[in-house]
Amino acid sequence: LVREGRNIASTHQCLMYYTPEMFQDIQDQGYTIIIDEEVSVLDEEPSVHYGDIEIAVEAGFAEECSPNEYCITERGKAYPGGLFTPILKRLRARSMVCLGTEKHKLVYYWRFSHEMFKIVDEVIVLTYLFERSEMEAFFKAYGIEYTMIGVSKDERGYRFCDHKDYIPAYVAKLDKMLLVDDSDKINAIGKRRTALSMSWYNTKPDEVDQLRKNIYNYFKNRMSNYPLESRMCGTFKKHWGKIRGKGYWNSDVVFSQKATNAYSNKEVLAYPVNLFANGNLVTFYSNLGYPFDNDRWALSTMLQWIWRSAIRNGKPVCLYLPSLRMRTLLYKWIEDTQKEYFERYGKEE
């Protein structure tokens, strides 16, 4: 399709397999790339281990192209095919980044190609909360220049503009559309800064069981007037079984879900997670000189999840958000967003 110069709709995952030859074809055709939502700049490769890379390098099929980055060697021999094909296919498409300090505890990541932004005529990223995001850090770290644009709305519809112009009218009622349960008893479990984090789920079995009881209480008693099919619970997939309960048995939607309308009927939400980025991700950007903003990342991820629900259709939703840290981030965002709206359009009496 690229060689024919056709318009293409592609998943983010497909980009992992773009080869240097593909990049050349894209450049020759003069493409514009539109990225809907931020891409994952780093994607962990759990099936790749230190020994695999070491063998491939020693055999002459791969090389360390820069510190802790591996790619297919341009001067080595071709691989005839076999067990290493999947790994070498990834290496050919993109260099692989190695993070960690101990050889046998290294973690390998596929890294999004910064070359992609240099070979096309134009890239348009459609996203929200871009400032201080992972993708902005990636752009700065690799010298990718960008310009912030906005969206305007008139009688003809929506269009891009060179400044942020349009704020949806429902923003004026955000504090009434997001009905957060702030009662002390049901939220006591999330007072500590790290409560409900991934490590908390791994190390606090008694508290996790109490969380399960809280979620059951929220759906069964506090929100009993809502049907089962309107319930949605954000989860770490690994730990869903620990908090799953009657009345919301099949309501799990992974905490980082975005870019889908499949849950737009959900009106009662529970988000029993406290988000901190993977330590390797934080280290990666710190080593490049760009500290990672964990709070901004957590807020953006949470908002994307909430906006999978009925709120995207202008309906109010109820939310159980037991982490005090996550609740504080959400309240501050609502306050700041509404302030911006009222400063521009005025506040109705």
Tab-separated table of C-alpha atoms in Angstrom:
chain	number	residue	atom	x	y	z
A	1	LEU	CA	0.000	0.000	0.000
A	2	VAL	CA	2.849	2.388	0.796
A	3	ARG	CA	4.545	1.660	-2.508
A	4	GLU	CA	1.263	2.441	-4.290
A	5	GLY	CA	0.943	5.715	-2.372
A	6	ARG	CA	-2.401	4.673	-0.874
A	7	ASN	CA	-4.047	6.140	2.230
A	8	ILE	CA	-3.588	3.694	5.117
A	9	ALA	CA	-5.217	3.142	8.511
A	10	SER	CA	-2.789	1.319	10.803
A	11	THR	CA	-2.587	0.221	14.421
A	12	HIS	CA	0.200	1.533	16.649
A	13	GLN	CA	1.408	-2.060	16.971
A	14	CYS	CA	2.033	-2.256	13.235
A	15	LEU	CA	4.617	0.523	13.507
A	16	MET	CA	6.881	-1.874	15.396
A	17	TYR	CA	7.604	-3.709	12.164
A	18	TYR	CA	8.424	-0.792	9.870
A	19	THR	CA	11.848	-1.497	8.371
A	20	PRO	CA	14.417	0.939	6.939
A	21	GLU	CA	13.122	-0.005	3.481
A	22	MET	CA	9.594	0.946	4.580
A	23	PHE	CA	10.872	4.292	5.862
A	24	GLN	CA	12.460	4.978	2.484
A	25	ASP	CA	9.216	4.127	0.660
A	26	ILE	CA	7.260	6.411	3.013
A	27	GLN	CA	9.713	9.232	2.399
A	28	ASP	CA	9.596	8.745	-1.369
A	29	GLN	CA	5.796	8.917	-1.422
A	30	GLY	CA	5.564	12.071	0.745
A	31	TYR	CA	3.160	10.941	3.465
A	32	THR	CA	1.395	12.827	6.247
A	33	ILE	CA	0.998	10.741	9.399
A	34	ILE	CA	-1.916	11.344	11.757
A	35	ILE	CA	-1.424	9.778	15.197
A	36	ASP	CA	-4.669	9.341	17.111
A	37	GLU	CA	-3.732	9.475	20.815
A	38	GLU	CA	-0.150	9.223	22.006
A	39	VAL	CA	1.788	6.148	20.992
A	40	SER	CA	3.660	4.106	23.573
A	41	VAL	CA	7.212	5.349	23.114
A	42	LEU	CA	8.636	2.369	24.970
A	43	ASP	CA	6.994	-1.053	24.795
A	44	GLU	CA	8.355	-3.850	26.953
A	45	GLU	CA	9.487	-7.044	25.218
A	46	PRO	CA	9.025	-9.703	27.949
A	47	SER	CA	9.951	-12.540	25.571
A	48	VAL	CA	13.444	-11.119	24.944
A	49	HIS	CA	16.216	-11.962	27.404
A	50	TYR	CA	19.834	-11.016	27.869
A	51	GLY	CA	21.090	-14.386	26.612
A	52	ASP	CA	19.114	-14.077	23.352
A	53	ILE	CA	20.679	-10.730	22.488
A	54	GLU	CA	24.144	-11.872	23.572
A	55	ILE	CA	23.997	-14.930	21.282
A	56	ALA	CA	22.703	-12.858	18.346
A	57	VAL	CA	25.528	-10.330	18.778
A	58	GLU	CA	28.231	-12.997	19.152
A	59	ALA	CA	26.924	-14.783	16.051
A	60	GLY	CA	27.189	-11.574	14.015
A	61	PHE	CA	23.475	-11.128	13.338
A	62	ALA	CA	23.068	-8.071	15.581
A	63	GLU	CA	25.207	-5.390	17.192
A	64	GLU	CA	25.148	-2.764	19.912
A	65	CYS	CA	24.611	0.304	17.743
A	66	SER	CA	24.900	2.714	20.699
A	67	PRO	CA	25.094	2.206	24.470
A	68	ASN	CA	22.305	-0.178	25.502
A	69	GLU	CA	20.695	-0.103	22.048
A	70	TYR	CA	20.740	-3.051	19.683
A	71	CYS	CA	19.964	-3.348	15.991
A	72	ILE	CA	20.679	-5.539	12.988
A	73	THR	CA	24.293	-5.217	11.911
A	74	GLU	CA	24.696	-3.731	8.440
A	75	ARG	CA	27.977	-5.505	7.813
A	76	GLY	CA	27.179	-8.902	9.340
A	77	LYS	CA	25.787	-12.021	7.773
A	78	ALA	CA	22.127	-12.580	7.013
A	79	TYR	CA	20.108	-14.816	9.316
A	80	PRO	CA	18.776	-17.867	7.460
A	81	GLY	CA	15.640	-18.142	9.599
A	82	GLY	CA	14.770	-20.044	12.765
A	83	LEU	CA	14.221	-19.456	16.472
A	84	PHE	CA	15.719	-15.957	16.426
A	85	THR	CA	13.544	-14.699	13.566
A	86	PRO	CA	11.001	-12.807	15.751
A	87	ILE	CA	13.732	-11.043	17.731
A	88	LEU	CA	15.783	-10.118	14.682
A	89	LYS	CA	12.635	-8.926	12.911
A	90	ARG	CA	12.049	-6.470	15.746
A	91	LEU	CA	15.694	-5.423	15.719
A	92	ARG	CA	15.535	-4.784	12.008
A	93	ALA	CA	12.464	-2.640	12.346
A	94	ARG	CA	13.859	-0.605	15.224
A	95	SER	CA	16.715	-0.569	17.692
A	96	MET	CA	15.930	-2.288	20.966
A	97	VAL	CA	16.638	-0.423	24.206
A	98	CYS	CA	18.064	-2.269	27.187
A	99	LEU	CA	17.299	-0.884	30.657
A	100	GLY	CA	18.717	-2.028	33.978
A	101	THR	CA	22.070	-2.465	35.683
A	102	GLU	CA	22.504	-6.197	36.270
A	103	LYS	CA	23.029	-8.368	33.190
A	104	HIS	CA	20.568	-11.094	34.047
A	105	LYS	CA	17.903	-8.632	35.233
A	106	LEU	CA	17.928	-6.434	32.163
A	107	VAL	CA	14.610	-5.508	30.575
A	108	TYR	CA	14.321	-4.959	26.826
A	109	TYR	CA	12.007	-2.438	25.207
A	110	TRP	CA	11.035	-1.673	21.645
A	111	ARG	CA	11.433	2.084	21.204
A	112	PHE	CA	9.266	4.112	18.860
A	113	SER	CA	11.263	5.332	15.886
A	114	HIS	CA	12.196	8.989	16.147
A	115	GLU	CA	13.287	8.656	12.499
A	116	MET	CA	9.603	8.413	11.571
A	117	PHE	CA	9.181	12.119	12.324
A	118	LYS	CA	12.007	13.067	9.970
A	119	ILE	CA	10.984	11.172	6.849
A	120	VAL	CA	7.371	12.295	6.400
A	121	ASP	CA	6.059	15.621	5.142
A	122	GLU	CA	3.971	16.272	8.250
A	123	VAL	CA	2.871	14.586	11.479
A	124	ILE	CA	-0.327	15.528	13.293
A	125	VAL	CA	-0.762	14.162	16.833
A	126	LEU	CA	-4.333	14.224	18.175
A	127	THR	CA	-4.077	14.106	21.949
A	128	TYR	CA	-4.840	15.764	25.267
A	129	LEU	CA	-2.571	16.949	28.109
A	130	PHE	CA	0.456	16.815	25.826
A	131	GLU	CA	2.489	19.223	27.957
A	132	ARG	CA	4.755	17.297	30.367
A	133	SER	CA	3.630	13.994	28.829
A	134	GLU	CA	5.850	11.059	27.926
A	135	MET	CA	5.596	11.917	24.236
A	136	GLU	CA	6.698	15.510	24.821
A	137	ALA	CA	9.737	14.236	26.755
A	138	PHE	CA	10.463	11.884	23.837
A	139	PHE	CA	10.273	14.760	21.336
A	140	LYS	CA	12.611	16.919	23.385
A	141	ALA	CA	15.080	14.118	24.069
A	142	TYR	CA	15.475	13.354	20.356
A	143	GLY	CA	15.335	16.907	19.043
A	144	ILE	CA	11.949	16.575	17.316
A	145	GLU	CA	10.553	20.059	16.766
A	146	TYR	CA	6.818	20.573	17.119
A	147	THR	CA	4.169	23.288	17.182
A	148	MET	CA	1.118	23.261	19.441
A	149	ILE	CA	-2.159	23.795	17.579
A	150	GLY	CA	-5.791	23.786	18.656
A	151	VAL	CA	-9.316	23.242	17.451
A	152	SER	CA	-11.910	25.897	16.674
A	153	LYS	CA	-15.636	25.448	16.154
A	154	ASP	CA	-18.077	27.519	14.138
A	155	GLU	CA	-21.355	26.939	12.302
A	156	ARG	CA	-19.519	24.810	9.715
A	157	GLY	CA	-18.012	22.440	12.274
A	158	TYR	CA	-14.564	21.795	13.736
A	159	ARG	CA	-11.215	22.721	12.227
A	160	PHE	CA	-7.571	23.020	13.237
A	161	CYS	CA	-6.282	26.461	14.198
A	162	ASP	CA	-2.967	27.875	15.378
A	163	HIS	CA	-4.129	28.362	18.967
A	164	LYS	CA	-6.308	26.673	21.553
A	165	ASP	CA	-9.714	28.150	20.850
A	166	TYR	CA	-12.480	25.652	21.570
A	167	ILE	CA	-13.467	24.303	25.002
A	168	PRO	CA	-16.573	22.059	25.105
A	169	ALA	CA	-19.581	23.597	26.848
A	170	TYR	CA	-19.936	20.629	29.210
A	171	VAL	CA	-16.710	21.705	30.942
A	172	ALA	CA	-18.796	24.296	32.819
A	173	LYS	CA	-20.571	21.385	34.544
A	174	LEU	CA	-17.638	19.014	35.043
A	175	ASP	CA	-17.947	19.113	38.821
A	176	LYS	CA	-21.580	18.003	38.459
A	177	MET	CA	-20.900	15.389	35.780
A	178	LEU	CA	-18.165	13.561	37.705
A	179	LEU	CA	-19.869	12.517	40.934
A	180	VAL	CA	-17.018	11.216	43.079
A	181	ASP	CA	-17.790	9.307	46.284
A	182	ASP	CA	-15.751	11.149	48.912
A	183	SER	CA	-17.054	9.480	52.096
A	184	ASP	CA	-14.321	8.797	54.643
A	185	LYS	CA	-15.086	5.170	55.440
A	186	ILE	CA	-14.992	3.777	51.922
A	187	ASN	CA	-11.925	5.856	51.007
A	188	ALA	CA	-9.841	5.285	54.152
A	189	ILE	CA	-7.972	2.476	52.442
A	190	GLY	CA	-6.365	4.879	49.956
A	191	LYS	CA	-4.930	7.538	52.275
A	192	ARG	CA	-1.262	6.541	51.959
A	193	ARG	CA	0.494	7.945	48.893
A	194	THR	CA	1.384	4.489	47.545
A	195	ALA	CA	-1.857	2.722	48.501
A	196	LEU	CA	-3.511	0.886	45.584
A	197	SER	CA	-0.314	0.964	43.524
A	198	MET	CA	0.933	-2.152	41.754
A	199	SER	CA	3.393	-2.901	44.579
A	200	TRP	CA	0.596	-2.434	47.147
A	201	TYR	CA	-1.456	-5.109	45.388
A	202	ASN	CA	1.576	-7.411	45.536
A	203	THR	CA	2.387	-6.891	49.222
A	204	LYS	CA	-0.847	-6.044	51.114
A	205	PRO	CA	-3.213	-9.024	50.747
A	206	ASP	CA	-5.380	-8.105	53.769
A	207	GLU	CA	-5.884	-4.549	52.518
A	208	VAL	CA	-6.587	-5.787	49.000
A	209	ASP	CA	-9.349	-7.979	50.411
A	210	GLN	CA	-10.787	-4.965	52.224
A	211	LEU	CA	-10.729	-3.074	48.928
A	212	ARG	CA	-12.726	-5.913	47.364
A	213	LYS	CA	-15.346	-5.519	50.101
A	214	ASN	CA	-15.418	-1.760	49.523
A	215	ILE	CA	-15.994	-2.163	45.793
A	216	TYR	CA	-18.767	-4.679	46.472
A	217	ASN	CA	-20.352	-2.243	48.932
A	218	TYR	CA	-20.122	0.592	46.417
A	219	PHE	CA	-21.786	-1.286	43.570
A	220	LYS	CA	-24.208	-3.395	45.651
A	221	ASN	CA	-25.414	-0.866	48.236
A	222	ARG	CA	-24.474	2.666	47.275
A	223	MET	CA	-25.229	2.280	43.551
A	224	SER	CA	-27.908	-0.401	43.741
A	225	ASN	CA	-30.305	1.558	41.526
A	226	TYR	CA	-27.996	1.184	38.517
A	227	PRO	CA	-28.186	-2.003	36.388
A	228	LEU	CA	-25.269	-4.446	36.257
A	229	GLU	CA	-24.455	-3.591	32.653
A	230	SER	CA	-23.755	0.055	33.569
A	231	ARG	CA	-20.844	-0.811	35.897
A	232	MET	CA	-17.159	-0.519	35.004
A	233	CYS	CA	-14.116	-1.245	37.157
A	234	GLY	CA	-10.580	-0.133	36.226
A	235	THR	CA	-7.978	-2.783	36.952
A	236	PHE	CA	-4.453	-4.002	36.852
A	237	LYS	CA	-5.282	-7.125	34.831
A	238	LYS	CA	-2.817	-9.164	36.901
A	239	HIS	CA	-4.789	-8.456	40.096
A	240	TRP	CA	-8.398	-8.446	38.870
A	241	GLY	CA	-9.072	-11.832	40.444
A	242	LYS	CA	-8.254	-10.420	43.902
A	243	ILE	CA	-10.937	-7.711	43.801
A	244	ARG	CA	-13.542	-9.340	41.571
A	245	GLY	CA	-16.960	-9.769	43.174
A	246	LYS	CA	-20.629	-10.484	42.715
A	247	GLY	CA	-22.467	-7.662	41.000
A	248	TYR	CA	-19.466	-6.521	38.960
A	249	TRP	CA	-17.976	-9.875	37.954
A	250	ASN	CA	-17.382	-8.962	34.303
A	251	SER	CA	-17.000	-5.204	34.648
A	252	ASP	CA	-13.199	-5.059	34.391
A	253	VAL	CA	-11.648	-2.610	31.920
A	254	VAL	CA	-7.869	-2.273	32.051
A	255	PHE	CA	-6.744	0.946	33.794
A	256	SER	CA	-5.042	2.306	30.650
A	257	GLN	CA	-7.896	1.709	28.190
A	258	LYS	CA	-8.318	4.458	25.610
A	259	ALA	CA	-9.508	5.127	22.059
A	260	THR	CA	-12.711	3.070	22.149
A	261	ASN	CA	-16.445	3.804	22.371
A	262	ALA	CA	-17.303	0.285	23.546
A	263	TYR	CA	-18.025	1.391	27.139
A	264	SER	CA	-20.046	4.536	26.470
A	265	ASN	CA	-23.057	3.021	28.313
A	266	LYS	CA	-21.163	2.784	31.637
A	267	GLU	CA	-22.474	5.190	34.272
A	268	VAL	CA	-21.109	3.732	37.545
A	269	LEU	CA	-17.345	3.511	37.711
A	270	ALA	CA	-14.741	2.254	40.167
A	271	TYR	CA	-11.074	3.053	39.596
A	272	PRO	CA	-9.264	1.254	42.447
A	273	VAL	CA	-5.738	1.886	41.184
A	274	ASN	CA	-2.959	4.354	41.974
A	275	LEU	CA	-0.714	4.846	38.966
A	276	PHE	CA	3.053	5.158	38.956
A	277	ALA	CA	5.002	4.647	35.741
A	278	ASN	CA	7.364	1.713	35.398
A	279	GLY	CA	10.697	2.550	37.046
A	280	ASN	CA	12.575	1.706	33.857
A	281	LEU	CA	10.541	4.296	31.968
A	282	VAL	CA	11.353	6.969	34.556
A	283	THR	CA	15.052	6.034	34.449
A	284	PHE	CA	15.112	6.124	30.646
A	285	TYR	CA	14.001	9.754	30.506
A	286	SER	CA	16.065	10.804	33.499
A	287	ASN	CA	19.182	9.453	31.774
A	288	LEU	CA	18.301	11.550	28.722
A	289	GLY	CA	17.976	14.637	30.914
A	290	TYR	CA	14.183	14.859	31.024
A	291	PRO	CA	12.623	14.008	34.423
A	292	PHE	CA	9.399	12.045	34.051
A	293	ASP	CA	6.241	13.636	35.480
A	294	ASN	CA	4.498	10.738	37.227
A	295	ASP	CA	1.520	12.793	38.383
A	296	ARG	CA	0.845	14.108	34.900
A	297	TRP	CA	1.107	10.604	33.441
A	298	ALA	CA	-1.261	9.220	36.096
A	299	LEU	CA	-3.817	11.992	35.514
A	300	SER	CA	-3.759	11.610	31.739
A	301	THR	CA	-4.136	7.823	31.955
A	302	MET	CA	-7.032	8.109	34.394
A	303	LEU	CA	-8.882	10.728	32.323
A	304	GLN	CA	-8.578	8.599	29.197
A	305	TRP	CA	-10.147	5.712	31.121
A	306	ILE	CA	-12.977	7.795	32.601
A	307	TRP	CA	-13.788	9.193	29.160
A	308	ARG	CA	-14.490	5.700	27.821
A	309	SER	CA	-17.720	5.877	29.868
A	310	ALA	CA	-21.076	7.625	29.385
A	311	ILE	CA	-19.516	10.996	30.202
A	312	ARG	CA	-18.269	11.102	26.613
A	313	ASN	CA	-21.938	11.366	25.605
A	314	GLY	CA	-22.595	14.232	28.018
A	315	LYS	CA	-24.102	12.091	30.781
A	316	PRO	CA	-23.079	12.331	34.456
A	317	VAL	CA	-21.219	9.354	35.896
A	318	CYS	CA	-20.619	8.161	39.454
A	319	LEU	CA	-17.058	7.313	40.442
A	320	TYR	CA	-15.433	5.436	43.313
A	321	LEU	CA	-11.805	6.606	43.378
A	322	PRO	CA	-10.313	5.356	46.663
A	323	SER	CA	-6.736	6.585	46.162
A	324	LEU	CA	-6.349	9.985	47.848
A	325	ARG	CA	-3.500	10.849	45.468
A	326	MET	CA	-5.569	10.085	42.363
A	327	ARG	CA	-8.602	11.906	43.777
A	328	THR	CA	-6.501	14.986	44.488
A	329	LEU	CA	-5.150	14.977	40.919
A	330	LEU	CA	-8.678	14.689	39.525
A	331	TYR	CA	-10.118	17.470	41.706
A	332	LYS	CA	-7.243	19.812	40.759
A	333	TRP	CA	-7.756	19.076	37.058
A	334	ILE	CA	-11.507	19.789	37.304
A	335	GLU	CA	-10.807	23.056	39.126
A	336	ASP	CA	-8.179	24.214	36.628
A	337	THR	CA	-10.208	23.158	33.574
A	338	GLN	CA	-13.339	24.929	34.740
A	339	LYS	CA	-11.358	28.032	35.683
A	340	GLU	CA	-9.989	28.218	32.136
A	341	TYR	CA	-13.496	27.825	30.709
A	342	PHE	CA	-15.047	30.504	32.929
A	343	GLU	CA	-12.231	32.960	32.223
A	344	ARG	CA	-12.939	32.625	28.523
A	345	TYR	CA	-16.716	32.368	28.406
A	346	GLY	CA	-17.845	33.742	31.749
A	347	LYS	CA	-19.732	31.986	34.513
A	348	GLU	CA	-23.493	31.646	34.400
A	349	GLU	CA	-25.325	32.977	37.442
